[in-house]
Amino acid sequence: MVAVIVIITALASIYLFSRGDIAGRMAFSAYRVVHNREYYRLITHMFVHGDWMHLIVNMMVFWSFGNFIEELFGYLGAAGQMHTPKLHLLMVYFGGGVTSALLSLGRNKDNPYSLSIGASGGVASVLFTSIFFAPWQMIYLFGVVPIPGIIAGVGYLFYEMQAARKANDNIDHRAHIYGALFGFLYPVLINPSFVRMFLNSFSQFPWL
């Protein structure tokens, strides 16, 4: 499932690099969603990326943590703790992207020039679902510096909140925050007993 999403997203994004007209019609526009009812943009923006770096980083992170979540959900499904695990994987990814877009509606609904592209909200959602289930799993910053997931997650949110407050770039940092929060809360929404699993992970530090 993860591989299929990565391939489709990569092919679509690469094609759209040179088709700004189509990319513009797929980008998330709060103004057009609210005033023109172009609801499809809530999802299609996830298949558009600004450049190679934007695409590669998003798909690498999604590939790494998406495969972990897909395997974990399969295990939870076999154990009877989760039904339709593949559907839940889709919900984490696309739900994070759609939620991050929906929560941005109020801020930009009267700005016809505000456009947002990329799967970052969905990727952040997958990352934080991974952190929920494996908070002490190491995340390698820049591919070399190991940091426990829960600590990396807190640092990520702190950085995104500071960046969102400054708002001096063209990155929708709030979408990253909304996606991350959705991904972290999603396991609790589908099975409240997962809270105990998360809390129990703090009673057993992996290095003790």
PDB file of C-alpha atoms in Angstrom:
ATOM      1  CA  MET A   1       0.000   0.000   0.000  1.00  0.00           C
ATOM      2  CA  VAL A   2       2.781   2.438   0.928  1.00  0.00           C
ATOM      3  CA  ALA A   3       4.680   1.622  -2.254  1.00  0.00           C
ATOM      4  CA  VAL A   4       1.582   2.266  -4.378  1.00  0.00           C
ATOM      5  CA  ILE A   5       1.012   5.682  -2.788  1.00  0.00           C
ATOM      6  CA  VAL A   6       4.673   6.639  -3.197  1.00  0.00           C
ATOM      7  CA  ILE A   7       4.722   5.630  -6.868  1.00  0.00           C
ATOM      8  CA  ILE A   8       1.469   7.425  -7.716  1.00  0.00           C
ATOM      9  CA  THR A   9       2.509  10.563  -5.831  1.00  0.00           C
ATOM     10  CA  ALA A  10       5.969  10.595  -7.399  1.00  0.00           C
ATOM     11  CA  LEU A  11       4.663  10.118 -10.939  1.00  0.00           C
ATOM     12  CA  ALA A  12       1.971  12.764 -10.498  1.00  0.00           C
ATOM     13  CA  SER A  13       4.344  15.277  -8.925  1.00  0.00           C
ATOM     14  CA  ILE A  14       7.057  14.797 -11.546  1.00  0.00           C
ATOM     15  CA  TYR A  15       4.525  15.263 -14.331  1.00  0.00           C
ATOM     16  CA  LEU A  16       3.135  18.383 -12.672  1.00  0.00           C
ATOM     17  CA  PHE A  17       6.571  19.993 -12.279  1.00  0.00           C
ATOM     18  CA  SER A  18       6.155  21.225 -15.843  1.00  0.00           C
ATOM     19  CA  ARG A  19       2.379  21.656 -15.774  1.00  0.00           C
ATOM     20  CA  GLY A  20       1.802  24.614 -13.525  1.00  0.00           C
ATOM     21  CA  ASP A  21      -1.674  25.130 -14.934  1.00  0.00           C
ATOM     22  CA  ILE A  22      -2.855  21.709 -13.760  1.00  0.00           C
ATOM     23  CA  ALA A  23      -0.874  21.915 -10.512  1.00  0.00           C
ATOM     24  CA  GLY A  24      -2.640  25.171  -9.712  1.00  0.00           C
ATOM     25  CA  ARG A  25      -6.023  23.513 -10.144  1.00  0.00           C
ATOM     26  CA  MET A  26      -4.983  20.689  -7.797  1.00  0.00           C
ATOM     27  CA  ALA A  27      -3.363  22.844  -5.105  1.00  0.00           C
ATOM     28  CA  PHE A  28      -5.214  23.481  -1.865  1.00  0.00           C
ATOM     29  CA  SER A  29      -6.951  26.840  -1.914  1.00  0.00           C
ATOM     30  CA  ALA A  30      -9.071  27.653   1.113  1.00  0.00           C
ATOM     31  CA  TYR A  31     -10.718  30.432  -0.879  1.00  0.00           C
ATOM     32  CA  ARG A  32     -11.811  28.101  -3.682  1.00  0.00           C
ATOM     33  CA  VAL A  33     -12.886  25.343  -1.308  1.00  0.00           C
ATOM     34  CA  VAL A  34     -15.112  27.723   0.639  1.00  0.00           C
ATOM     35  CA  HIS A  35     -16.404  29.980  -2.128  1.00  0.00           C
ATOM     36  CA  ASN A  36     -16.335  27.666  -5.161  1.00  0.00           C
ATOM     37  CA  ARG A  37     -16.919  24.375  -3.343  1.00  0.00           C
ATOM     38  CA  GLU A  38     -13.880  22.781  -4.954  1.00  0.00           C
ATOM     39  CA  TYR A  39     -13.670  20.141  -2.228  1.00  0.00           C
ATOM     40  CA  TYR A  40     -11.462  17.839  -4.278  1.00  0.00           C
ATOM     41  CA  ARG A  41      -8.541  20.141  -3.468  1.00  0.00           C
ATOM     42  CA  LEU A  42      -8.565  18.809   0.105  1.00  0.00           C
ATOM     43  CA  ILE A  43      -6.945  15.646  -1.284  1.00  0.00           C
ATOM     44  CA  THR A  44      -5.427  16.513  -4.662  1.00  0.00           C
ATOM     45  CA  HIS A  45      -2.923  18.940  -3.126  1.00  0.00           C
ATOM     46  CA  MET A  46      -1.177  15.905  -1.623  1.00  0.00           C
ATOM     47  CA  PHE A  47      -0.134  14.741  -5.092  1.00  0.00           C
ATOM     48  CA  VAL A  48       1.544  18.033  -6.032  1.00  0.00           C
ATOM     49  CA  HIS A  49       5.034  19.081  -4.888  1.00  0.00           C
ATOM     50  CA  GLY A  50       7.007  22.225  -5.531  1.00  0.00           C
ATOM     51  CA  ASP A  51      10.333  20.680  -6.488  1.00  0.00           C
ATOM     52  CA  TRP A  52      12.458  17.539  -6.313  1.00  0.00           C
ATOM     53  CA  MET A  53      13.619  18.167  -2.735  1.00  0.00           C
ATOM     54  CA  HIS A  54      10.058  18.669  -1.506  1.00  0.00           C
ATOM     55  CA  LEU A  55       8.969  15.434  -3.163  1.00  0.00           C
ATOM     56  CA  ILE A  56      11.993  13.330  -2.161  1.00  0.00           C
ATOM     57  CA  VAL A  57      11.955  14.340   1.513  1.00  0.00           C
ATOM     58  CA  ASN A  58       8.220  13.728   1.863  1.00  0.00           C
ATOM     59  CA  MET A  59       8.309  10.360   0.136  1.00  0.00           C
ATOM     60  CA  MET A  60      11.430   9.178   1.993  1.00  0.00           C
ATOM     61  CA  VAL A  61       9.858   9.944   5.365  1.00  0.00           C
ATOM     62  CA  PHE A  62       6.557   8.406   4.311  1.00  0.00           C
ATOM     63  CA  TRP A  63       8.316   5.304   2.980  1.00  0.00           C
ATOM     64  CA  SER A  64      10.276   4.793   6.201  1.00  0.00           C
ATOM     65  CA  PHE A  65       7.504   5.315   8.712  1.00  0.00           C
ATOM     66  CA  GLY A  66       4.626   4.264   6.472  1.00  0.00           C
ATOM     67  CA  ASN A  67       6.093   0.784   6.070  1.00  0.00           C
ATOM     68  CA  PHE A  68       6.541   0.550   9.824  1.00  0.00           C
ATOM     69  CA  ILE A  69       2.915   1.549  10.395  1.00  0.00           C
ATOM     70  CA  GLU A  70       1.664  -0.803   7.691  1.00  0.00           C
ATOM     71  CA  GLU A  71       3.482  -3.739   9.303  1.00  0.00           C
ATOM     72  CA  LEU A  72       2.376  -2.727  12.805  1.00  0.00           C
ATOM     73  CA  PHE A  73      -1.257  -2.312  11.768  1.00  0.00           C
ATOM     74  CA  GLY A  74      -1.125  -5.746  10.149  1.00  0.00           C
ATOM     75  CA  TYR A  75       0.099  -7.209  13.434  1.00  0.00           C
ATOM     76  CA  LEU A  76      -2.605  -5.389  15.416  1.00  0.00           C
ATOM     77  CA  GLY A  77      -5.201  -6.603  12.941  1.00  0.00           C
ATOM     78  CA  ALA A  78      -4.054 -10.212  13.339  1.00  0.00           C
ATOM     79  CA  ALA A  79      -4.206  -9.763  17.119  1.00  0.00           C
ATOM     80  CA  GLY A  80      -7.799  -8.541  16.916  1.00  0.00           C
ATOM     81  CA  GLN A  81      -6.956  -5.043  18.148  1.00  0.00           C
ATOM     82  CA  MET A  82      -7.700  -3.344  14.839  1.00  0.00           C
ATOM     83  CA  HIS A  83     -10.058  -4.081  11.967  1.00  0.00           C
ATOM     84  CA  THR A  84      -9.231  -3.378   8.304  1.00  0.00           C
ATOM     85  CA  PRO A  85      -5.602  -2.328   8.982  1.00  0.00           C
ATOM     86  CA  LYS A  86      -4.948  -1.201   5.402  1.00  0.00           C
ATOM     87  CA  LEU A  87      -7.922   1.138   5.558  1.00  0.00           C
ATOM     88  CA  HIS A  88      -6.536   2.636   8.760  1.00  0.00           C
ATOM     89  CA  LEU A  89      -3.198   3.243   7.068  1.00  0.00           C
ATOM     90  CA  LEU A  90      -5.015   5.215   4.375  1.00  0.00           C
ATOM     91  CA  MET A  91      -6.946   7.087   7.051  1.00  0.00           C
ATOM     92  CA  VAL A  92      -3.775   8.093   8.878  1.00  0.00           C
ATOM     93  CA  TYR A  93      -2.116   9.384   5.716  1.00  0.00           C
ATOM     94  CA  PHE A  94      -4.991  10.987   3.832  1.00  0.00           C
ATOM     95  CA  GLY A  95      -6.840  11.885   7.023  1.00  0.00           C
ATOM     96  CA  GLY A  96      -3.804  13.850   8.167  1.00  0.00           C
ATOM     97  CA  GLY A  97      -3.614  15.688   4.857  1.00  0.00           C
ATOM     98  CA  VAL A  98      -7.329  16.479   4.731  1.00  0.00           C
ATOM     99  CA  THR A  99      -7.488  17.509   8.398  1.00  0.00           C
ATOM    100  CA  SER A 100      -4.522  19.846   8.047  1.00  0.00           C
ATOM    101  CA  ALA A 101      -6.255  21.460   5.067  1.00  0.00           C
ATOM    102  CA  LEU A 102      -9.636  21.735   6.791  1.00  0.00           C
ATOM    103  CA  LEU A 103      -8.121  23.405   9.842  1.00  0.00           C
ATOM    104  CA  SER A 104      -6.514  25.966   7.545  1.00  0.00           C
ATOM    105  CA  LEU A 105      -9.808  27.016   5.958  1.00  0.00           C
ATOM    106  CA  GLY A 106     -10.672  29.753   8.416  1.00  0.00           C
ATOM    107  CA  ARG A 107      -7.288  31.446   8.153  1.00  0.00           C
ATOM    108  CA  ASN A 108      -7.164  31.751   4.358  1.00  0.00           C
ATOM    109  CA  LYS A 109     -10.783  31.483   3.195  1.00  0.00           C
ATOM    110  CA  ASP A 110     -10.830  35.089   1.972  1.00  0.00           C
ATOM    111  CA  ASN A 111      -7.389  35.035   0.371  1.00  0.00           C
ATOM    112  CA  PRO A 112      -7.649  33.890  -3.278  1.00  0.00           C
ATOM    113  CA  TYR A 113      -3.851  33.973  -3.660  1.00  0.00           C
ATOM    114  CA  SER A 114      -3.072  31.499  -0.892  1.00  0.00           C
ATOM    115  CA  LEU A 115      -2.160  28.074  -2.295  1.00  0.00           C
ATOM    116  CA  SER A 116      -0.705  25.051  -0.540  1.00  0.00           C
ATOM    117  CA  ILE A 117       0.789  21.906  -2.060  1.00  0.00           C
ATOM    118  CA  GLY A 118       2.477  18.759  -0.825  1.00  0.00           C
ATOM    119  CA  ALA A 119       1.795  15.703   1.287  1.00  0.00           C
ATOM    120  CA  SER A 120       3.519  17.097   4.378  1.00  0.00           C
ATOM    121  CA  GLY A 121       0.364  17.027   6.510  1.00  0.00           C
ATOM    122  CA  GLY A 122      -0.188  13.349   5.738  1.00  0.00           C
ATOM    123  CA  VAL A 123       3.496  12.524   6.179  1.00  0.00           C
ATOM    124  CA  ALA A 124       3.562  14.270   9.567  1.00  0.00           C
ATOM    125  CA  SER A 125       0.481  12.262  10.526  1.00  0.00           C
ATOM    126  CA  VAL A 126       2.190   8.963   9.672  1.00  0.00           C
ATOM    127  CA  LEU A 127       5.342  10.023  11.517  1.00  0.00           C
ATOM    128  CA  PHE A 128       3.451  10.855  14.709  1.00  0.00           C
ATOM    129  CA  THR A 129       1.353   7.694  14.593  1.00  0.00           C
ATOM    130  CA  SER A 130       4.682   5.875  14.501  1.00  0.00           C
ATOM    131  CA  ILE A 131       5.892   7.893  17.488  1.00  0.00           C
ATOM    132  CA  PHE A 132       2.704   7.053  19.389  1.00  0.00           C
ATOM    133  CA  PHE A 133       3.253   3.315  19.027  1.00  0.00           C
ATOM    134  CA  ALA A 134       7.059   3.368  19.344  1.00  0.00           C
ATOM    135  CA  PRO A 135       8.045   6.519  21.264  1.00  0.00           C
ATOM    136  CA  TRP A 136      11.560   5.279  22.009  1.00  0.00           C
ATOM    137  CA  GLN A 137      12.345   4.088  18.511  1.00  0.00           C
ATOM    138  CA  MET A 138      15.302   6.057  17.207  1.00  0.00           C
ATOM    139  CA  ILE A 139      14.769   8.628  14.493  1.00  0.00           C
ATOM    140  CA  TYR A 140      17.948   9.598  12.692  1.00  0.00           C
ATOM    141  CA  LEU A 141      18.242  13.347  12.271  1.00  0.00           C
ATOM    142  CA  PHE A 142      19.894  14.108   8.923  1.00  0.00           C
ATOM    143  CA  GLY A 143      20.253  10.344   8.593  1.00  0.00           C
ATOM    144  CA  VAL A 144      23.059  10.116  11.176  1.00  0.00           C
ATOM    145  CA  VAL A 145      22.081  11.570  14.582  1.00  0.00           C
ATOM    146  CA  PRO A 146      19.913   9.131  16.612  1.00  0.00           C
ATOM    147  CA  ILE A 147      17.135  10.740  18.660  1.00  0.00           C
ATOM    148  CA  PRO A 148      14.296   8.921  20.482  1.00  0.00           C
ATOM    149  CA  GLY A 149      11.087   9.433  18.532  1.00  0.00           C
ATOM    150  CA  ILE A 150       9.178  11.111  21.349  1.00  0.00           C
ATOM    151  CA  ILE A 151      11.952  13.656  21.847  1.00  0.00           C
ATOM    152  CA  ALA A 152      12.269  14.256  18.113  1.00  0.00           C
ATOM    153  CA  GLY A 153       8.495  14.728  17.961  1.00  0.00           C
ATOM    154  CA  VAL A 154       8.482  17.366  20.692  1.00  0.00           C
ATOM    155  CA  GLY A 155      11.367  19.144  19.002  1.00  0.00           C
ATOM    156  CA  TYR A 156       9.578  19.001  15.657  1.00  0.00           C
ATOM    157  CA  LEU A 157       6.400  20.544  17.075  1.00  0.00           C
ATOM    158  CA  PHE A 158       8.362  23.256  18.882  1.00  0.00           C
ATOM    159  CA  TYR A 159      10.189  24.174  15.684  1.00  0.00           C
ATOM    160  CA  GLU A 160       6.999  24.189  13.605  1.00  0.00           C
ATOM    161  CA  MET A 161       5.157  26.367  16.135  1.00  0.00           C
ATOM    162  CA  GLN A 162       7.989  28.886  16.186  1.00  0.00           C
ATOM    163  CA  ALA A 163       8.191  28.891  12.391  1.00  0.00           C
ATOM    164  CA  ALA A 164       4.412  29.283  12.070  1.00  0.00           C
ATOM    165  CA  ARG A 165       4.484  32.266  14.399  1.00  0.00           C
ATOM    166  CA  LYS A 166       7.215  33.997  12.373  1.00  0.00           C
ATOM    167  CA  ALA A 167       5.551  33.140   9.047  1.00  0.00           C
ATOM    168  CA  ASN A 168       8.477  34.440   7.003  1.00  0.00           C
ATOM    169  CA  ASP A 169       8.627  31.669   4.415  1.00  0.00           C
ATOM    170  CA  ASN A 170       6.299  29.956   1.953  1.00  0.00           C
ATOM    171  CA  ILE A 171       5.866  26.811   4.046  1.00  0.00           C
ATOM    172  CA  ASP A 172       2.526  26.018   5.682  1.00  0.00           C
ATOM    173  CA  HIS A 173       3.912  25.099   9.087  1.00  0.00           C
ATOM    174  CA  ARG A 174       0.454  24.972  10.647  1.00  0.00           C
ATOM    175  CA  ALA A 175      -0.480  22.169   8.251  1.00  0.00           C
ATOM    176  CA  HIS A 176       2.488  20.184   9.574  1.00  0.00           C
ATOM    177  CA  ILE A 177       1.317  20.746  13.150  1.00  0.00           C
ATOM    178  CA  TYR A 178      -2.289  19.792  12.403  1.00  0.00           C
ATOM    179  CA  GLY A 179      -1.195  16.657  10.559  1.00  0.00           C
ATOM    180  CA  ALA A 180       1.120  15.640  13.394  1.00  0.00           C
ATOM    181  CA  LEU A 181      -1.601  16.062  16.021  1.00  0.00           C
ATOM    182  CA  PHE A 182      -4.081  14.103  13.913  1.00  0.00           C
ATOM    183  CA  GLY A 183      -1.619  11.230  13.543  1.00  0.00           C
ATOM    184  CA  PHE A 184      -0.852  11.149  17.248  1.00  0.00           C
ATOM    185  CA  LEU A 185      -4.523  11.152  18.251  1.00  0.00           C
ATOM    186  CA  TYR A 186      -5.780   8.757  15.579  1.00  0.00           C
ATOM    187  CA  PRO A 187      -4.846   5.516  17.421  1.00  0.00           C
ATOM    188  CA  VAL A 188      -6.793   6.699  20.474  1.00  0.00           C
ATOM    189  CA  LEU A 189      -9.840   7.518  18.364  1.00  0.00           C
ATOM    190  CA  ILE A 190     -10.042   4.017  16.894  1.00  0.00           C
ATOM    191  CA  ASN A 191      -9.119   2.131  20.070  1.00  0.00           C
ATOM    192  CA  PRO A 192      -8.908   3.986  23.410  1.00  0.00           C
ATOM    193  CA  SER A 193      -7.048   1.030  24.937  1.00  0.00           C
ATOM    194  CA  PHE A 194      -4.005   2.079  22.911  1.00  0.00           C
ATOM    195  CA  VAL A 195      -3.512   4.862  25.473  1.00  0.00           C
ATOM    196  CA  ARG A 196      -2.400   2.247  27.988  1.00  0.00           C
ATOM    197  CA  MET A 197       0.068   0.854  25.459  1.00  0.00           C
ATOM    198  CA  PHE A 198       1.539   4.323  24.988  1.00  0.00           C
ATOM    199  CA  LEU A 199       1.788   5.036  28.717  1.00  0.00           C
ATOM    200  CA  ASN A 200       3.322   1.634  29.439  1.00  0.00           C
ATOM    201  CA  SER A 201       6.165   2.445  27.071  1.00  0.00           C
ATOM    202  CA  PHE A 202       7.345   5.076  29.557  1.00  0.00           C
ATOM    203  CA  SER A 203       7.739   2.514  32.333  1.00  0.00           C
ATOM    204  CA  GLN A 204      10.383   0.646  30.358  1.00  0.00           C
ATOM    205  CA  PHE A 205      13.151   2.806  28.994  1.00  0.00           C
ATOM    206  CA  PRO A 206      15.054   0.859  26.346  1.00  0.00           C
ATOM    207  CA  TRP A 207      18.470   1.845  27.698  1.00  0.00           C
ATOM    208  CA  LEU A 208      17.832   0.650  31.284  1.00  0.00           C
TER     209      LEU A 208
END
